[in-house]
Amino acid sequence: MANGQWYPPEWPDRIRALAEGRLTPVVPKRAATVMLLKDTDGAPAVHMLRRRASMAFAGGAYAYPGGGVDPRDDERQIRWTGPTRAWWASRLGVDETSAQAIVCAAVRETYEEAGVLLAGPTPDSVVGDTTGDDWEADREALVARDVSFAEFLERRGLVLRSDLLGAWTRWITPEFEPRRYDTWFFVAALPEGQRTRNASTEAESTVWIRPGEAADAYDKGDLLMMPPTIATLRQLRSYATAAEALAAAPGRDLAPVLAQARLENGELVLTWPGHDEFTKHIPTGGAPA
């Protein structure tokens, strides 16, 4: 039975072009995505978006809130609590300004696409309900990039709660893709008093679902996902609470996962190191197997 692995039909041609030196890899952009968790009986559920079927990239696939880093958040100093920028730089494998921007992207995208804000007026608090008209106006300004996240926090007098995030894994879009991202995946727990909603223009629906249930649906071919999404869902299945997952995050390996394509015995072989389930064998002129 076919599973729900997203596999665009143009990949074989692009892989061949890369292998033959006819395609120059695009430099990946920095990005962040967040697996937002809340506790249910026996296991945490994760908040997922279903991308609009009309979208050219991964249309209909299930994913987490996430997006690109805003370079305006690199340098501007913001009110910050939790691990220091130096600690995050070491954890993420980047310099301190990049670490701030990546963490900002994780928090900003969760707010933009799910309406959940990991920030508060003091270092030990988080904001409550963010569904009012004034909050929505600010969220829309962030989506439009009329203001940076650093500017938004400063105007609101908010402290970014980096202690509410855990860095989980890092994936880089394959070299043969025309749009590439170097993406850090984070985990976070839904703050008390806040609730999610479908605030993304790229999503047609959202769902809270237990990782095990989502993985089972993928295995049956009922839910479409990209490799990083299903891989992280499988990793989350062993945790009984959101707190357990967050506690495990600092010990996880953040070495980037990058797909590799090679010519072997007359066929192209596509692999993701450490994730054998995604291996594809592509006969010359044929479809992946």
mmCIF file of C-alpha atoms in Angstrom:
data_model
loop_
_atom_site.group_PDB
_atom_site.id
_atom_site.type_symbol
_atom_site.label_atom_id
_atom_site.label_comp_id
_atom_site.label_asym_id
_atom_site.label_seq_id
_atom_site.Cartn_x
_atom_site.Cartn_y
_atom_site.Cartn_z
ATOM 1 C CA MET A 1 0.000 0.000 0.000
ATOM 2 C CA ALA A 2 1.338 3.410 -0.933
ATOM 3 C CA ASN A 3 2.011 5.780 1.950
ATOM 4 C CA GLY A 4 1.495 9.528 2.015
ATOM 5 C CA GLN A 5 5.027 10.602 1.080
ATOM 6 C CA TRP A 6 4.941 13.776 -0.998
ATOM 7 C CA TYR A 7 6.921 13.227 -4.170
ATOM 8 C CA PRO A 8 6.659 15.813 -6.972
ATOM 9 C CA PRO A 9 6.768 14.413 -10.516
ATOM 10 C CA GLU A 10 9.506 16.821 -11.623
ATOM 11 C CA TRP A 11 12.058 15.460 -9.130
ATOM 12 C CA PRO A 12 13.560 12.718 -11.384
ATOM 13 C CA ASP A 13 14.390 15.212 -14.137
ATOM 14 C CA ARG A 14 15.878 17.680 -11.655
ATOM 15 C CA ILE A 15 17.913 14.946 -9.967
ATOM 16 C CA ARG A 16 19.314 13.860 -13.322
ATOM 17 C CA ALA A 17 20.170 17.464 -14.190
ATOM 18 C CA LEU A 18 22.011 17.851 -10.873
ATOM 19 C CA ALA A 19 23.899 14.578 -11.347
ATOM 20 C CA GLU A 20 24.945 15.616 -14.885
ATOM 21 C CA GLY A 21 26.076 19.083 -13.794
ATOM 22 C CA ARG A 22 23.278 20.880 -15.639
ATOM 23 C CA LEU A 23 21.711 22.281 -12.476
ATOM 24 C CA THR A 24 23.317 24.629 -9.973
ATOM 25 C CA PRO A 25 21.956 24.249 -6.423
ATOM 26 C CA VAL A 26 20.159 27.265 -4.984
ATOM 27 C CA VAL A 27 21.539 28.583 -1.674
ATOM 28 C CA PRO A 28 19.013 27.629 1.040
ATOM 29 C CA LYS A 29 17.290 30.357 3.043
ATOM 30 C CA ARG A 30 17.065 30.144 6.832
ATOM 31 C CA ALA A 31 13.687 29.055 8.191
ATOM 32 C CA ALA A 32 12.008 27.804 11.361
ATOM 33 C CA THR A 33 8.955 25.672 12.067
ATOM 34 C CA VAL A 34 7.258 24.760 15.338
ATOM 35 C CA MET A 35 5.595 21.566 16.514
ATOM 36 C CA LEU A 36 3.055 23.050 18.907
ATOM 37 C CA LEU A 37 1.893 20.481 21.469
ATOM 38 C CA LYS A 38 -0.936 20.203 23.982
ATOM 39 C CA ASP A 39 -1.642 17.385 26.398
ATOM 40 C CA THR A 40 -4.515 14.951 25.868
ATOM 41 C CA ASP A 41 -5.326 11.727 27.698
ATOM 42 C CA GLY A 42 -2.269 9.501 27.348
ATOM 43 C CA ALA A 43 -0.360 11.458 24.710
ATOM 44 C CA PRO A 44 0.198 15.012 23.489
ATOM 45 C CA ALA A 45 -1.480 16.231 20.305
ATOM 46 C CA VAL A 46 0.333 18.355 17.736
ATOM 47 C CA HIS A 47 -1.119 21.279 15.798
ATOM 48 C CA MET A 48 -0.917 20.717 12.030
ATOM 49 C CA LEU A 49 -1.921 22.714 8.971
ATOM 50 C CA ARG A 50 -3.216 21.252 5.715
ATOM 51 C CA ARG A 51 -1.690 23.264 2.891
ATOM 52 C CA ARG A 52 -4.087 24.455 0.214
ATOM 53 C CA ALA A 53 -4.427 21.875 -2.547
ATOM 54 C CA SER A 54 -3.964 24.615 -5.157
ATOM 55 C CA MET A 55 -0.417 25.410 -3.971
ATOM 56 C CA ALA A 56 2.375 24.442 -6.352
ATOM 57 C CA PHE A 57 4.669 23.342 -3.519
ATOM 58 C CA ALA A 58 3.354 20.445 -1.385
ATOM 59 C CA GLY A 59 -0.296 21.246 -2.091
ATOM 60 C CA GLY A 60 -2.571 19.258 0.208
ATOM 61 C CA ALA A 61 0.282 18.177 2.468
ATOM 62 C CA TYR A 62 0.141 18.399 6.257
ATOM 63 C CA ALA A 63 2.796 20.527 7.944
ATOM 64 C CA TYR A 64 3.515 22.687 11.002
ATOM 65 C CA PRO A 65 3.422 26.483 11.310
ATOM 66 C CA GLY A 66 6.665 27.837 9.918
ATOM 67 C CA GLY A 67 8.407 30.099 7.452
ATOM 68 C CA GLY A 68 11.492 32.056 6.549
ATOM 69 C CA VAL A 69 13.730 34.144 8.794
ATOM 70 C CA ASP A 70 13.304 37.919 8.620
ATOM 71 C CA PRO A 71 16.834 39.403 8.387
ATOM 72 C CA ARG A 72 15.570 42.495 10.211
ATOM 73 C CA ASP A 73 15.533 40.399 13.384
ATOM 74 C CA ASP A 74 19.259 39.636 13.216
ATOM 75 C CA GLU A 75 20.688 42.759 14.770
ATOM 76 C CA ARG A 76 17.989 44.606 16.694
ATOM 77 C CA GLN A 77 18.154 43.938 20.413
ATOM 78 C CA ILE A 78 14.899 42.659 21.908
ATOM 79 C CA ARG A 79 13.710 41.831 25.407
ATOM 80 C CA TRP A 80 14.535 38.155 25.829
ATOM 81 C CA THR A 81 14.302 35.520 28.561
ATOM 82 C CA GLY A 82 15.415 31.922 28.776
ATOM 83 C CA PRO A 83 18.698 30.553 27.431
ATOM 84 C CA THR A 84 21.036 33.300 26.250
ATOM 85 C CA ARG A 85 21.680 34.161 22.626
ATOM 86 C CA ALA A 86 25.133 32.606 23.042
ATOM 87 C CA TRP A 87 23.538 29.355 24.252
ATOM 88 C CA TRP A 88 21.144 29.325 21.302
ATOM 89 C CA ALA A 89 23.996 30.084 18.899
ATOM 90 C CA SER A 90 25.866 27.032 20.153
ATOM 91 C CA ARG A 91 22.721 24.887 20.067
ATOM 92 C CA LEU A 92 21.704 25.899 16.541
ATOM 93 C CA GLY A 93 25.223 25.955 15.102
ATOM 94 C CA VAL A 94 25.137 29.610 14.034
ATOM 95 C CA ASP A 95 26.344 33.005 15.280
ATOM 96 C CA GLU A 96 24.434 34.938 17.936
ATOM 97 C CA THR A 97 22.642 37.341 15.613
ATOM 98 C CA SER A 98 21.477 34.474 13.417
ATOM 99 C CA ALA A 99 20.361 32.548 16.498
ATOM 100 C CA GLN A 100 18.187 35.467 17.599
ATOM 101 C CA ALA A 101 16.624 35.731 14.132
ATOM 102 C CA ILE A 102 15.905 31.997 13.928
ATOM 103 C CA VAL A 103 14.252 31.935 17.358
ATOM 104 C CA CYS A 104 12.295 35.068 16.428
ATOM 105 C CA ALA A 105 11.140 33.335 13.232
ATOM 106 C CA ALA A 106 9.895 30.328 15.204
ATOM 107 C CA VAL A 107 7.885 32.503 17.594
ATOM 108 C CA ARG A 108 6.660 34.875 14.855
ATOM 109 C CA GLU A 109 5.490 32.116 12.504
ATOM 110 C CA THR A 110 3.583 30.394 15.300
ATOM 111 C CA TYR A 111 1.785 33.659 15.938
ATOM 112 C CA GLU A 112 1.207 34.434 12.255
ATOM 113 C CA GLU A 113 -0.123 30.996 11.301
ATOM 114 C CA ALA A 114 -1.671 29.671 14.519
ATOM 115 C CA GLY A 115 -2.443 32.815 16.533
ATOM 116 C CA VAL A 116 -0.280 31.593 19.446
ATOM 117 C CA LEU A 117 2.336 33.940 20.903
ATOM 118 C CA LEU A 118 5.267 32.727 23.021
ATOM 119 C CA ALA A 119 5.914 36.082 24.671
ATOM 120 C CA GLY A 120 4.693 38.000 27.699
ATOM 121 C CA PRO A 121 4.875 41.348 29.495
ATOM 122 C CA THR A 122 7.350 39.915 32.025
ATOM 123 C CA PRO A 123 10.077 37.251 31.846
ATOM 124 C CA ASP A 124 7.861 34.712 33.626
ATOM 125 C CA SER A 125 4.512 35.344 31.923
ATOM 126 C CA VAL A 126 2.792 34.844 28.566
ATOM 127 C CA VAL A 127 0.033 36.883 26.990
ATOM 128 C CA GLY A 128 -3.521 35.577 27.241
ATOM 129 C CA ASP A 129 -6.097 35.514 24.463
ATOM 130 C CA THR A 130 -4.733 37.062 21.250
ATOM 131 C CA THR A 131 -7.925 37.065 19.174
ATOM 132 C CA GLY A 132 -8.923 40.726 19.646
ATOM 133 C CA ASP A 133 -9.051 43.238 16.793
ATOM 134 C CA ASP A 134 -5.881 45.010 17.926
ATOM 135 C CA TRP A 135 -3.954 41.751 18.054
ATOM 136 C CA GLU A 136 -5.262 40.785 14.622
ATOM 137 C CA ALA A 137 -4.121 44.097 13.170
ATOM 138 C CA ASP A 138 -0.634 43.478 14.528
ATOM 139 C CA ARG A 139 -0.609 39.901 13.228
ATOM 140 C CA GLU A 140 -1.604 41.053 9.744
ATOM 141 C CA ALA A 141 1.125 43.701 9.800
ATOM 142 C CA LEU A 142 3.657 40.984 10.607
ATOM 143 C CA VAL A 143 2.366 38.760 7.793
ATOM 144 C CA ALA A 144 2.651 41.673 5.355
ATOM 145 C CA ARG A 145 6.172 42.401 6.682
ATOM 146 C CA ASP A 146 5.134 45.971 7.408
ATOM 147 C CA VAL A 147 6.865 45.571 10.769
ATOM 148 C CA SER A 148 9.563 43.219 11.982
ATOM 149 C CA PHE A 149 8.929 40.901 14.889
ATOM 150 C CA ALA A 150 11.497 42.817 16.940
ATOM 151 C CA GLU A 151 9.551 46.038 16.300
ATOM 152 C CA PHE A 152 6.277 44.331 17.237
ATOM 153 C CA LEU A 153 7.701 43.071 20.543
ATOM 154 C CA GLU A 154 9.152 46.477 21.382
ATOM 155 C CA ARG A 155 5.923 48.347 20.662
ATOM 156 C CA ARG A 156 3.903 45.856 22.695
ATOM 157 C CA GLY A 157 6.425 45.856 25.543
ATOM 158 C CA LEU A 158 6.782 42.079 25.347
ATOM 159 C CA VAL A 159 9.547 39.693 26.346
ATOM 160 C CA LEU A 160 10.290 36.799 23.971
ATOM 161 C CA ARG A 161 10.107 33.505 25.906
ATOM 162 C CA SER A 162 12.916 31.472 24.369
ATOM 163 C CA ASP A 163 12.636 29.109 27.334
ATOM 164 C CA LEU A 164 9.301 27.883 25.939
ATOM 165 C CA LEU A 165 11.018 26.497 22.821
ATOM 166 C CA GLY A 166 13.099 23.378 22.341
ATOM 167 C CA ALA A 167 15.243 22.869 19.223
ATOM 168 C CA TRP A 168 14.351 19.418 17.856
ATOM 169 C CA THR A 169 15.950 18.769 14.462
ATOM 170 C CA ARG A 170 17.281 20.460 11.337
ATOM 171 C CA TRP A 171 16.525 19.616 7.699
ATOM 172 C CA ILE A 172 17.849 21.216 4.514
ATOM 173 C CA THR A 173 15.824 21.103 1.295
ATOM 174 C CA PRO A 174 17.469 18.822 -1.303
ATOM 175 C CA GLU A 175 19.959 20.446 -3.681
ATOM 176 C CA PHE A 176 17.805 19.731 -6.732
ATOM 177 C CA GLU A 177 14.821 21.749 -5.449
ATOM 178 C CA PRO A 178 14.309 25.241 -6.964
ATOM 179 C CA ARG A 179 13.229 26.671 -3.579
ATOM 180 C CA ARG A 180 15.460 25.605 -0.724
ATOM 181 C CA TYR A 181 15.341 26.150 3.041
ATOM 182 C CA ASP A 182 17.652 25.397 5.930
ATOM 183 C CA THR A 183 14.971 24.718 8.528
ATOM 184 C CA TRP A 184 15.247 24.328 12.287
ATOM 185 C CA PHE A 185 12.329 22.420 13.842
ATOM 186 C CA PHE A 186 11.266 23.400 17.365
ATOM 187 C CA VAL A 187 8.826 21.999 19.919
ATOM 188 C CA ALA A 188 6.666 24.153 22.189
ATOM 189 C CA ALA A 189 3.654 23.665 24.443
ATOM 190 C CA LEU A 190 0.430 25.617 23.927
ATOM 191 C CA PRO A 191 0.457 28.355 26.609
ATOM 192 C CA GLU A 192 -2.395 28.355 29.097
ATOM 193 C CA GLY A 193 -5.139 30.794 28.083
ATOM 194 C CA GLN A 194 -4.279 30.773 24.380
ATOM 195 C CA ARG A 195 -5.954 28.805 21.607
ATOM 196 C CA THR A 196 -5.024 28.014 18.046
ATOM 197 C CA ARG A 197 -6.885 29.001 14.919
ATOM 198 C CA ASN A 198 -6.309 28.784 11.199
ATOM 199 C CA ALA A 199 -4.692 32.162 10.628
ATOM 200 C CA SER A 200 -2.540 31.100 7.672
ATOM 201 C CA THR A 201 -3.315 32.144 4.113
ATOM 202 C CA GLU A 202 -1.522 28.971 2.957
ATOM 203 C CA ALA A 203 -3.650 26.503 4.942
ATOM 204 C CA GLU A 204 -7.176 25.363 4.119
ATOM 205 C CA SER A 205 -7.677 23.683 7.506
ATOM 206 C CA THR A 206 -5.946 22.841 10.787
ATOM 207 C CA VAL A 207 -6.162 19.930 13.181
ATOM 208 C CA TRP A 208 -4.931 18.822 16.584
ATOM 209 C CA ILE A 209 -3.833 15.208 16.181
ATOM 210 C CA ARG A 210 -1.736 12.762 18.158
ATOM 211 C CA PRO A 211 1.565 12.017 16.428
ATOM 212 C CA GLY A 212 0.875 8.285 16.400
ATOM 213 C CA GLU A 213 -2.516 8.770 14.770
ATOM 214 C CA ALA A 214 -1.062 11.101 12.163
ATOM 215 C CA ALA A 215 1.759 8.642 11.404
ATOM 216 C CA ASP A 216 -0.736 5.775 11.043
ATOM 217 C CA ALA A 217 -2.815 7.861 8.623
ATOM 218 C CA TYR A 218 0.330 8.647 6.621
ATOM 219 C CA ASP A 219 1.239 4.954 6.468
ATOM 220 C CA LYS A 220 -2.234 4.209 5.070
ATOM 221 C CA GLY A 221 -1.859 6.931 2.449
ATOM 222 C CA ASP A 222 -4.608 9.057 4.020
ATOM 223 C CA LEU A 223 -2.414 12.035 4.984
ATOM 224 C CA LEU A 224 0.139 13.542 2.620
ATOM 225 C CA MET A 225 3.400 14.749 4.203
ATOM 226 C CA MET A 226 6.943 15.713 3.329
ATOM 227 C CA PRO A 227 9.754 13.569 4.834
ATOM 228 C CA PRO A 228 10.692 15.957 7.691
ATOM 229 C CA THR A 229 7.072 16.100 8.866
ATOM 230 C CA ILE A 230 6.459 12.377 9.124
ATOM 231 C CA ALA A 231 9.965 11.818 10.531
ATOM 232 C CA THR A 232 9.351 14.240 13.402
ATOM 233 C CA LEU A 233 5.894 12.787 14.072
ATOM 234 C CA ARG A 234 7.435 9.351 14.493
ATOM 235 C CA GLN A 235 9.985 10.837 16.906
ATOM 236 C CA LEU A 236 7.251 12.444 19.024
ATOM 237 C CA ARG A 237 5.255 9.226 19.499
ATOM 238 C CA SER A 238 7.278 8.054 22.497
ATOM 239 C CA TYR A 239 6.447 11.054 24.713
ATOM 240 C CA ALA A 240 3.485 10.965 27.089
ATOM 241 C CA THR A 241 3.310 14.721 27.663
ATOM 242 C CA ALA A 242 4.362 17.966 26.017
ATOM 243 C CA ALA A 243 6.695 18.604 28.960
ATOM 244 C CA GLU A 244 8.501 15.311 28.316
ATOM 245 C CA ALA A 245 9.104 16.266 24.686
ATOM 246 C CA LEU A 246 10.407 19.700 25.676
ATOM 247 C CA ALA A 247 12.709 18.154 28.285
ATOM 248 C CA ALA A 248 14.154 15.820 25.653
ATOM 249 C CA ALA A 249 14.857 18.588 23.118
ATOM 250 C CA PRO A 250 18.252 19.824 24.452
ATOM 251 C CA GLY A 251 19.741 16.353 24.035
ATOM 252 C CA ARG A 252 18.716 15.879 20.422
ATOM 253 C CA ASP A 253 21.194 15.885 17.542
ATOM 254 C CA LEU A 254 20.851 18.954 15.298
ATOM 255 C CA ALA A 255 23.187 17.759 12.548
ATOM 256 C CA PRO A 256 21.332 18.780 9.361
ATOM 257 C CA VAL A 257 19.561 16.141 7.290
ATOM 258 C CA LEU A 258 20.188 16.681 3.565
ATOM 259 C CA ALA A 259 18.883 14.356 0.851
ATOM 260 C CA GLN A 260 21.494 12.793 -1.417
ATOM 261 C CA ALA A 261 21.049 11.591 -5.004
ATOM 262 C CA ARG A 262 23.433 9.216 -6.761
ATOM 263 C CA LEU A 263 23.590 7.093 -9.923
ATOM 264 C CA GLU A 264 23.786 3.391 -9.090
ATOM 265 C CA ASN A 265 23.366 0.386 -11.408
ATOM 266 C CA GLY A 266 21.635 2.409 -14.078
ATOM 267 C CA GLU A 267 19.144 4.108 -11.769
ATOM 268 C CA LEU A 268 19.023 7.215 -9.622
ATOM 269 C CA VAL A 269 18.865 6.567 -5.887
ATOM 270 C CA LEU A 270 17.495 9.266 -3.598
ATOM 271 C CA THR A 271 18.225 8.917 0.117
ATOM 272 C CA TRP A 272 17.872 10.905 3.322
ATOM 273 C CA PRO A 273 20.744 9.922 5.671
ATOM 274 C CA GLY A 274 19.396 8.288 8.809
ATOM 275 C CA HIS A 275 15.902 7.914 7.348
ATOM 276 C CA ASP A 276 15.835 4.790 5.199
ATOM 277 C CA GLU A 277 12.050 4.803 4.811
ATOM 278 C CA PHE A 278 12.272 7.710 2.346
ATOM 279 C CA THR A 279 14.715 6.046 -0.069
ATOM 280 C CA LYS A 280 13.572 6.202 -3.701
ATOM 281 C CA HIS A 281 14.920 4.229 -6.673
ATOM 282 C CA ILE A 282 14.303 6.007 -9.967
ATOM 283 C CA PRO A 283 14.853 3.981 -13.161
ATOM 284 C CA THR A 284 16.136 5.921 -16.143
ATOM 285 C CA GLY A 285 13.059 7.399 -17.774
ATOM 286 C CA GLY A 286 10.767 5.782 -15.218
ATOM 287 C CA ALA A 287 8.804 6.556 -12.075
ATOM 288 C CA PRO A 288 10.171 6.260 -8.521
ATOM 289 C CA ALA A 289 9.817 2.960 -6.685
#
